[in-house]
XYZ file of C-alpha atoms in Angstrom:
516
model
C -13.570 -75.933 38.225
C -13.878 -74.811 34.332
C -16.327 -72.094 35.533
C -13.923 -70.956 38.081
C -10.756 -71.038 36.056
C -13.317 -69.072 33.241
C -13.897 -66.081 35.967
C -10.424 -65.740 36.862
C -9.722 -65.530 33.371
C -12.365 -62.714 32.532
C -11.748 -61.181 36.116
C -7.776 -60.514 34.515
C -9.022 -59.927 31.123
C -11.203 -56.513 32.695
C -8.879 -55.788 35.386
C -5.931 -55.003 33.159
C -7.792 -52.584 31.140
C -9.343 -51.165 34.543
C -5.882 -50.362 35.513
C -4.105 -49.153 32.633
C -7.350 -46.832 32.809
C -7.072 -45.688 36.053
C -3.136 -44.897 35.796
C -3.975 -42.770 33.107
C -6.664 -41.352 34.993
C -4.104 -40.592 37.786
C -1.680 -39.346 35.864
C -3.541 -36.867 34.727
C -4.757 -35.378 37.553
C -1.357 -35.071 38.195
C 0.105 -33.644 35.327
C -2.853 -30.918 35.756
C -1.622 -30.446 39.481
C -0.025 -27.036 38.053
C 0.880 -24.471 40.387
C -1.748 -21.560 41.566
C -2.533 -18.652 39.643
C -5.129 -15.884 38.373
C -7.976 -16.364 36.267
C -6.542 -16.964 32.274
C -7.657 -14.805 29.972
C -8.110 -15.969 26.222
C -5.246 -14.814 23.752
C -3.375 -12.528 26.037
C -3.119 -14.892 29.714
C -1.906 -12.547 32.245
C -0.252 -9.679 30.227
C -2.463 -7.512 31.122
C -1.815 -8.008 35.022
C 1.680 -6.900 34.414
C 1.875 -3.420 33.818
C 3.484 -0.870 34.594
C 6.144 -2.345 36.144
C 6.212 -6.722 36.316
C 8.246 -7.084 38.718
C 6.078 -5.066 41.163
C 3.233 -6.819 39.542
C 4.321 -9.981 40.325
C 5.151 -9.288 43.647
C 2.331 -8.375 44.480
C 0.350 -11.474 43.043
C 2.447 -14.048 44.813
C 1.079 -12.275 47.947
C -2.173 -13.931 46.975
C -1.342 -17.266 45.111
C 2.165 -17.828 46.943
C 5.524 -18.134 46.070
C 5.364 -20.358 43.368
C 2.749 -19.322 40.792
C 1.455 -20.291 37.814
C 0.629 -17.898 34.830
C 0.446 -17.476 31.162
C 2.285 -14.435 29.419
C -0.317 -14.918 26.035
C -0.010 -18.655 24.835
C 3.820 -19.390 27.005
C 3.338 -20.855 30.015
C 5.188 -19.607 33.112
C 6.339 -20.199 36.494
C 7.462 -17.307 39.383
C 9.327 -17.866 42.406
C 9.580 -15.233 44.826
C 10.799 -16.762 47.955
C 14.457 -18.602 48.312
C 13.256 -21.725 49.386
C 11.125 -21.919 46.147
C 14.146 -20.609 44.060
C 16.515 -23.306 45.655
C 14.281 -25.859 44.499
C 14.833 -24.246 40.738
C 17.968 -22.952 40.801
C 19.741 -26.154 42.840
C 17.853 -29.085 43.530
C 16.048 -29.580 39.898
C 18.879 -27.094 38.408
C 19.300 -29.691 35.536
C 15.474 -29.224 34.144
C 16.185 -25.297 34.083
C 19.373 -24.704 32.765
C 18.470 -23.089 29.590
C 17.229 -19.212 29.114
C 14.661 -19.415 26.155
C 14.955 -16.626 23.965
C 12.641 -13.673 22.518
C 12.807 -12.187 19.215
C 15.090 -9.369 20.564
C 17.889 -12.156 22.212
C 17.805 -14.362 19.585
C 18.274 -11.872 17.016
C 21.059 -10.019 19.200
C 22.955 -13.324 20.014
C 23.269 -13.981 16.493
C 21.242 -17.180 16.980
C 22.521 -18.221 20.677
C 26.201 -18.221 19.367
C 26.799 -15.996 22.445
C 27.028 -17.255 26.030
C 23.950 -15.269 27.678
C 21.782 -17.451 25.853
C 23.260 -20.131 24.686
C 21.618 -23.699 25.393
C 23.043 -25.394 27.968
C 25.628 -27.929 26.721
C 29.161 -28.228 25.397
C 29.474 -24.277 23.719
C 27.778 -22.999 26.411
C 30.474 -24.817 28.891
C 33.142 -23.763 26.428
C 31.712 -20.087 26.727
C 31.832 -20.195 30.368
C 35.560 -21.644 30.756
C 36.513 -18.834 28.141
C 35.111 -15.910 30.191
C 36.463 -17.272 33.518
C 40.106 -18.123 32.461
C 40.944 -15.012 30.178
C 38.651 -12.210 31.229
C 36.964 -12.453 34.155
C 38.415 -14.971 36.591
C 40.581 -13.842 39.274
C 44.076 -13.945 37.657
C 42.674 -11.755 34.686
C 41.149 -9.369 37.095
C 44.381 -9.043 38.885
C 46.281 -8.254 35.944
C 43.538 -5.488 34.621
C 43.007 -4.146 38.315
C 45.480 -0.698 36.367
C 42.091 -0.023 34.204
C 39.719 -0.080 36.872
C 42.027 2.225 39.221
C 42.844 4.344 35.850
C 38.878 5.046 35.564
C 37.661 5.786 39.220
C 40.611 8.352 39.174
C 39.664 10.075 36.048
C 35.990 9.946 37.526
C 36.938 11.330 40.947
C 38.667 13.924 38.894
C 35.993 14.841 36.414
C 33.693 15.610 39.824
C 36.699 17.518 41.818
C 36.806 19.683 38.155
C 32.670 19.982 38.807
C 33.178 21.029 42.352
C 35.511 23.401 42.077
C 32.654 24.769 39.389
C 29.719 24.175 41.228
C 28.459 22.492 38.543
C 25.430 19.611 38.641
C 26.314 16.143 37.149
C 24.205 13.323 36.085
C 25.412 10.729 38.270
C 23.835 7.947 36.330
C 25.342 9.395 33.036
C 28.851 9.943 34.826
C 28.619 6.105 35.707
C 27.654 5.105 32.887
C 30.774 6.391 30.907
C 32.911 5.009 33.732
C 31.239 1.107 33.506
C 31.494 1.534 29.753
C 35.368 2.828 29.858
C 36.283 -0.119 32.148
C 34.558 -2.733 29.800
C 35.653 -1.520 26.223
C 39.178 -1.126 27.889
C 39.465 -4.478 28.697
C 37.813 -5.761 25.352
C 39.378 -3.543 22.774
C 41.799 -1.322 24.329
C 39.214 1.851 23.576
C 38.076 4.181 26.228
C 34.287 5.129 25.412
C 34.849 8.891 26.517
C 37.548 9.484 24.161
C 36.861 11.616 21.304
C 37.403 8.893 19.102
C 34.189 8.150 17.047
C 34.369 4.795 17.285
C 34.191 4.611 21.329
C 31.782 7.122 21.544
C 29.550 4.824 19.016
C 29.934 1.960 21.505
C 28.727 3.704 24.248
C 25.844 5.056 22.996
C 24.726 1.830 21.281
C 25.497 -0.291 23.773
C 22.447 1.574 25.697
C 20.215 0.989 22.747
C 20.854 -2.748 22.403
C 20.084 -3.240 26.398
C 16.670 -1.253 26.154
C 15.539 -3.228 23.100
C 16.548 -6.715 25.007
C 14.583 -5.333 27.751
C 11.398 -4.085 25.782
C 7.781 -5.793 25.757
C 7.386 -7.202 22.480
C 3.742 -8.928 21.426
C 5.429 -10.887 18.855
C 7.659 -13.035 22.046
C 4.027 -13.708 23.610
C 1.006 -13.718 21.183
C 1.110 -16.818 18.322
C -0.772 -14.938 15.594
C 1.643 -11.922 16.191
C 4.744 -14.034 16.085
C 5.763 -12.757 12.368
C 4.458 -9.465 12.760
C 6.457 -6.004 13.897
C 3.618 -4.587 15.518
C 5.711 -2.391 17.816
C 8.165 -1.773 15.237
C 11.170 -3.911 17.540
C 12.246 -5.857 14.598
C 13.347 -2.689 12.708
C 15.301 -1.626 15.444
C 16.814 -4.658 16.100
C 18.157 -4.365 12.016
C 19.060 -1.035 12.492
C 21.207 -1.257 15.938
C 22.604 -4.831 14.978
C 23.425 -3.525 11.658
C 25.653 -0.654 13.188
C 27.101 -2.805 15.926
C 27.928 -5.033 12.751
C 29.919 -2.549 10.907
C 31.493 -1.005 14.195
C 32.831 -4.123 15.694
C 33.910 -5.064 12.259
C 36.054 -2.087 11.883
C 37.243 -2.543 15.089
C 38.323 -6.362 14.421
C 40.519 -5.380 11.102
C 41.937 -2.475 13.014
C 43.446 -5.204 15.389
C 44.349 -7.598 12.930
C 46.410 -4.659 10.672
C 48.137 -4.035 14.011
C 48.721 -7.825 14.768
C 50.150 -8.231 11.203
C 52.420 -5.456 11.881
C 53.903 -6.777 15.337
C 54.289 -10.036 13.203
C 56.512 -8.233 10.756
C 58.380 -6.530 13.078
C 58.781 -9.533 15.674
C 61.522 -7.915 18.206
C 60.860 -10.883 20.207
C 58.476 -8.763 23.252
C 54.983 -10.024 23.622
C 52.416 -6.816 24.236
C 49.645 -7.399 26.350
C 46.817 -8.723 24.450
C 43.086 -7.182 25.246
C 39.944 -9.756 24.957
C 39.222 -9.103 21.121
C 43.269 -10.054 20.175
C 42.779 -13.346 22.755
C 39.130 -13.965 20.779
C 41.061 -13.446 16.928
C 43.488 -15.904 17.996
C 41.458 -18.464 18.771
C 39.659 -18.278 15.691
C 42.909 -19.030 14.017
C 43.730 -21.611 15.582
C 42.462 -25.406 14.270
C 42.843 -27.180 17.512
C 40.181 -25.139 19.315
C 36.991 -27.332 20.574
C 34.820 -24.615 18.895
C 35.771 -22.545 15.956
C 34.893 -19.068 16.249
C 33.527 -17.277 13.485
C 32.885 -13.880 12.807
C 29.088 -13.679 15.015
C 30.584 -15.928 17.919
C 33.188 -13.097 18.361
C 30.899 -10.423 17.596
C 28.027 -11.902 19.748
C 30.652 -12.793 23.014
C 31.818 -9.154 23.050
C 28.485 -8.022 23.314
C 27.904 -10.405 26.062
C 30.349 -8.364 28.149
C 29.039 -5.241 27.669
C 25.672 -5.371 27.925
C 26.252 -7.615 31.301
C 29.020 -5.217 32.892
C 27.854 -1.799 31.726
C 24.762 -0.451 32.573
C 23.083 -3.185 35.021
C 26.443 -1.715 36.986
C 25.802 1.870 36.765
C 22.063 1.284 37.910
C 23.517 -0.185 41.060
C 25.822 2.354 42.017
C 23.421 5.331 41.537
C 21.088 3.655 43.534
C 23.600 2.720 46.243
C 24.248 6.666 46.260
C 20.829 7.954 46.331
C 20.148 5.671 49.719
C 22.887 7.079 50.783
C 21.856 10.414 50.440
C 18.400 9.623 51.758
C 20.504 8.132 55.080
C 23.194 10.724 55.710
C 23.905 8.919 59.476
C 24.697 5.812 57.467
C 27.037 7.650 55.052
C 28.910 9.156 57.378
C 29.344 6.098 59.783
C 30.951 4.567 56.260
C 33.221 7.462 55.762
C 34.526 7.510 59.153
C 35.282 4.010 58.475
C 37.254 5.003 55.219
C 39.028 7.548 57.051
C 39.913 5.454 59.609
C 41.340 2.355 57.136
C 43.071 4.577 54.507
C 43.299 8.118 56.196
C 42.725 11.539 53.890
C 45.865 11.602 51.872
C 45.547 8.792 49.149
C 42.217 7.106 47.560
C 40.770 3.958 48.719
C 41.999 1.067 47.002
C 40.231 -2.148 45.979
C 42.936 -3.966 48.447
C 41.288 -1.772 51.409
C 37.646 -3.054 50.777
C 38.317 -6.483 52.636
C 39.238 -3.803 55.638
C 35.848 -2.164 55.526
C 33.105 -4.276 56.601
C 30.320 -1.506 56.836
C 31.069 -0.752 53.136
C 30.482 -4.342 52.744
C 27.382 -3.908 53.946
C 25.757 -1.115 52.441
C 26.674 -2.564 48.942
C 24.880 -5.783 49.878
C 21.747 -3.645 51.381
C 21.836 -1.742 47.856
C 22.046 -5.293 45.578
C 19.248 -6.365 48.278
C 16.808 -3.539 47.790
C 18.207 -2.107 43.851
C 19.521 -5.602 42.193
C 20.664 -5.099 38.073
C 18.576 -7.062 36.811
C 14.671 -7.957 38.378
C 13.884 -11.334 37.287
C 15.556 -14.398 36.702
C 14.632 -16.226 33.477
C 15.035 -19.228 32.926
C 12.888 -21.921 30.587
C 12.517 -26.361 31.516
C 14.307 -28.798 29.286
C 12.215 -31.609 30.812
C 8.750 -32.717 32.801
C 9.639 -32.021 36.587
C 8.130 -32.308 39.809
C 8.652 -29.719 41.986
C 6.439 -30.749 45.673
C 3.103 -31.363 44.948
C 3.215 -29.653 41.370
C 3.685 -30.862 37.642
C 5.583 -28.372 35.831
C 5.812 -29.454 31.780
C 8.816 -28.476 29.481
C 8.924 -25.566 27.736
C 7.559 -23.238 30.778
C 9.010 -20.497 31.457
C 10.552 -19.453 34.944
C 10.905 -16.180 36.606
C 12.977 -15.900 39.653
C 11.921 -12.619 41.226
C 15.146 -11.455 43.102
C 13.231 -7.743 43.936
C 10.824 -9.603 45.861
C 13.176 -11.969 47.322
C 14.663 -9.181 48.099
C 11.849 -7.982 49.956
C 10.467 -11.098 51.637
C 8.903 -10.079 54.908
C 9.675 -13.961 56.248
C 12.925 -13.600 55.668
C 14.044 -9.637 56.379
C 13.273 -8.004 59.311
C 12.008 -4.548 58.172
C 12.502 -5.323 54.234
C 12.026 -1.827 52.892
C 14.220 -0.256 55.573
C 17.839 0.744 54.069
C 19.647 -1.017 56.781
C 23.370 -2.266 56.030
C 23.722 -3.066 59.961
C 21.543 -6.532 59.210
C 24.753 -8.160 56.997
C 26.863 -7.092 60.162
C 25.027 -9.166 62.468
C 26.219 -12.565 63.939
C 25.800 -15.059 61.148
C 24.285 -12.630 58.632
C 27.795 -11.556 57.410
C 28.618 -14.650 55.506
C 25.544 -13.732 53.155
C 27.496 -13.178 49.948
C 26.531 -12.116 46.810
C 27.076 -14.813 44.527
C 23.711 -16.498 45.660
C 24.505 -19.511 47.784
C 22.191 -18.814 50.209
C 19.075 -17.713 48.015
C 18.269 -14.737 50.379
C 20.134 -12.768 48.050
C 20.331 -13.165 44.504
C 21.603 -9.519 42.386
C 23.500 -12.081 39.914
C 21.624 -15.104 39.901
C 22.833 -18.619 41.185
C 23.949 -22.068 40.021
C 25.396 -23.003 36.791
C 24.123 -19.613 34.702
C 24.965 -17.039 37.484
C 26.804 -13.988 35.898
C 29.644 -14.535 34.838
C 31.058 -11.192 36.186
C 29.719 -11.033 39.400
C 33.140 -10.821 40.619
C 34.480 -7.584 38.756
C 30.525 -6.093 38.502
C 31.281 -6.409 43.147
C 34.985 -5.012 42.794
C 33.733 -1.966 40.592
C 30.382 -0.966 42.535
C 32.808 -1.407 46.015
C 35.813 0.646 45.040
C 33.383 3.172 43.144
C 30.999 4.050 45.970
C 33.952 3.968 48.398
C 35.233 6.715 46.587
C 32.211 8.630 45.700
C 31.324 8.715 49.523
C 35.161 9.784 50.720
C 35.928 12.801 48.262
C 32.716 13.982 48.392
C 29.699 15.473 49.615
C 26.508 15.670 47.510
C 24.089 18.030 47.101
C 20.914 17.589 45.338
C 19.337 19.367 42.450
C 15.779 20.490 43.114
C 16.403 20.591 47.028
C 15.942 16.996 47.605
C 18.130 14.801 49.997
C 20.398 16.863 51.956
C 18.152 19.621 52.234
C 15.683 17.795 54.967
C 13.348 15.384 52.372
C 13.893 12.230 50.783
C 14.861 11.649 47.075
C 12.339 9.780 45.048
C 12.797 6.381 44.825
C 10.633 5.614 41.924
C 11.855 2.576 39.519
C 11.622 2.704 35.465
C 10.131 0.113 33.503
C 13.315 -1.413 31.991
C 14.625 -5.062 32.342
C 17.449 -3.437 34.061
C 16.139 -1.261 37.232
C 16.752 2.382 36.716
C 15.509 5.057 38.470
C 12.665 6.903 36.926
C 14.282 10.309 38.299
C 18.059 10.930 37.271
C 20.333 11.690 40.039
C 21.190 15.358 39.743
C 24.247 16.405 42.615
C 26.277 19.006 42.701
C 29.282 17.549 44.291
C 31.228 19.634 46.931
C 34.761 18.239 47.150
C 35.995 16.783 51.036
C 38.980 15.921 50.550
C 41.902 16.193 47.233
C 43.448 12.273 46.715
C 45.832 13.463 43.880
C 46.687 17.145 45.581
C 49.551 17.814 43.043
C 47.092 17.879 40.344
């Protein structure tokens, strides 16, 4: 009995350390259970599988590992999705674990330290952030009550062109848009219109363009550990230099407000003028009770927020949107028959029309589809998570690839086909924008979609609808209407842009404002 009770006793004693052993043993193989991917290289991972363009590039190597892949941009680990069940499972179902952006030297230096709401960590001032941009600038009440500045700049563009028409005269569409994105943001922040002659709007304008291609650059220093305090490329210079200017500018800007607030204080009459964003932002900062105080680089870091979301991402879409157009004259004249028939040919479409004109619906979703703002999705893990069969640790980085969910072959029939009829089909016309579905993601999904996804929609609609009913467009360099198709060639910029500006002469259709 003693030798019995003595076996069971060592039998426990070398069983326990078997299986703490093999639970460790376990656990690691799953922990190393990380997604598929290409062959690592030492130092520099998979940066040199990237260029020219990464989004292409990645494409293209989730045709061979799959939709979710593993890789290593130098030391950071990274995940990319490129299918929507894939980015449900991020973007919904384990949306907790990947709330937060991560930063590179360019955002973190340009958010004044994440005191902006683009990348912000996700908690209380981010939530703060949010409820501030949807209540008092971008929700739907504020974009009824600003809908005058919108309509005020697609007029004055309409009439720049008729003024070009009547001149034969070629445009740069992308610049035109440009100023007209920029106009309707800085009118809505700061009561400035960035193609007035006044110096300061014109600043804004043009650095606004410099501040989104240095967020967008490839920096070594974001991906390489050795190069981390080193300005190889010479980014962190112009990082000082642009910040440094949008410092001073915005600063000026912010006492030029306050001398006029003082003055409406010492006058008082009793009538309340309507305030802009910046005189809604200075109050706040005065005021004690507010959950978050805002300082000087919260304000200045917020209003930067809205223009580098709402300007040129914008732009990109609607000169894209355009040049399909041209490339598909059936479709654009199937959508301005449909104008003509909602509004007629003595007035300009109005943003209150769009809900009339389904096919215009249509072709703006087929553009976000095939031309989104913005590529990739990035987001970076909290916390360990679990995503099917896979162990994903924190700190990875994730890349939601909206051009190739875009262009998912299991998903859309004919992907690269410019085809607005598919959102018109039975069922397929309840596939919004605003990625609920995950089929189509141009402003992201879940808690960190865009916050202006609903003006960036009412500006690209009402903008196109009026580029397509006043005018024509013929192509510089015989392209487009003249029997061959416009190059379609994307830039290398965070934001997709066309490699090829879109040079038009436009020739006039029809006069909306005939007693100017």
């Amino acid at each position: 009995m003693a030798n019995f009770q003595d076996s069971v006793v060592t039998f426990f004693i070398w069983l326990m350390p078997s299986i703490i052993i093999l639970r460790a043993i376990l656990k690691s193989r799953t922990r190393s259970r990380l997604p598929p991917g290409p062959f690592r290289l030492p130092i520099i991972g998979h940066l040199h599988l990237l260029p020219p363009i990464p989004h292409q590039a990645l494409h293209k190597l989730s045709k061979r590992y799959g939709p979710l892949m593993h890789i290593f941009l130098g030391s950071n680990p990274c995940v990319v999705v490129s299918s929507p069940e894939m980015a449900k499972e991020f973007l919904k179902i384990h949306e907790a674990s990947w709330s937060d952006r991560g930063e590179t030297v360019a955002s973190e230096y340009m958010s004044y330290h994440s005191q902006d709401f683009t990348y912000a960590p996700y908690g209380p001032y981010w939530k703060f952030g949010k409820k501030l941009f949807a209540s008092e600038l971008l929700g739907g009440q504020a974009l009824d009550h600003l809908y005058s500045v919108r309509r005020f700049e697609i007029e004055s563009m309409v009439n720049l062109l008729l003024q070009k028409a009547r001149g034969v005269e070629a445009v740069d569409v992308g610049s035109v848009l440009a100023r007209l994105t920029n106009n309707v943001i800085s009118s809505m922040v700061m009561r400035k219109r960035c193609s007035e002659k006044d110096d300061d709007a014109g600043e804004v304008r043009t650095m606004i363009k410099e501040i989104s291609d240095v967020l967008g650059a490839f920096n070594l220093s974001d991906y390489i550990w050795f190069c981390k305090n080193l300005d190889l490329q010479g980014i962190k210079k112009k990082l000082v230099d642009v910040r440094g200017r949008y410092d001073r500018l915005l600063e000026r800007i912010i006492e030029e407000h306050r001398q006029i607030r003082r003055k409406r204080q010492e006058n008082d009459n009793g009538s309340h003028p309507q305030k802009d964003f910046l005189d809604l932002l200075l109050d706040m900062s005065e005021d004690d009770s507010m959950e978050f105080k805002l300082n000087m680089d919260k304000i200045k870091a917020i209003v930067l927020d809205t223009f580098t979301a709402g300007t040129e991402p914008v732009a990109n879409v609607i000169e894209w949107a355009l040049a399909e157009l041209i490339n598909h004259p059936i479709i654009m004249e199937k959508a301005r028959q449909e104008i003509e028939t909602v509004v007629g040919k003595s007035r300009l479409v109005e943003e209150s029309d769009i809900v009339n004109l389904p096919y215009l619906q249509a072709i703006v979703k087929e553009s976000l589809r095939l031309h989104p703002g913005g590529a990739l999705i990035p987001r970076q893990s909290t916390e360990d998570c679990t995503i099917g069969n896979y162990y994903i640790p924190a700190k990875t980085r994730l890349f939601v690839n909206v051009w190739a969910i875009g262009r998912d072959e299991n998903h859309w029939e004919s992907p690269l086909e410019f085809k607005p009829e598919r959102f018109l089909a039975t069922g397929s016309g309840q596939l919004d924008v605003r990625g609920q579905h995950f089929q189509l993601l141009p402003f992201g999904a879940g808690r960190r979609q865009c916050p202006s996804t609903a003006l960036s929609v009412k500006v690209v609609q009402s903008t196109i609808a009026a580029m397509i009913q006043c005018f024509d467009w013929n192509v510089v360099g015989g392209e487009g209407n003249n029997g061959t198709t416009l190059n379609m060639d994307e830039g290398k910029a965070f934001t997709i842009s066309r490699v090829h500006p879109l040079i038009c002469v436009p020739v006039a259709r029809l006069n909306p404002f005939p007693s100017i």
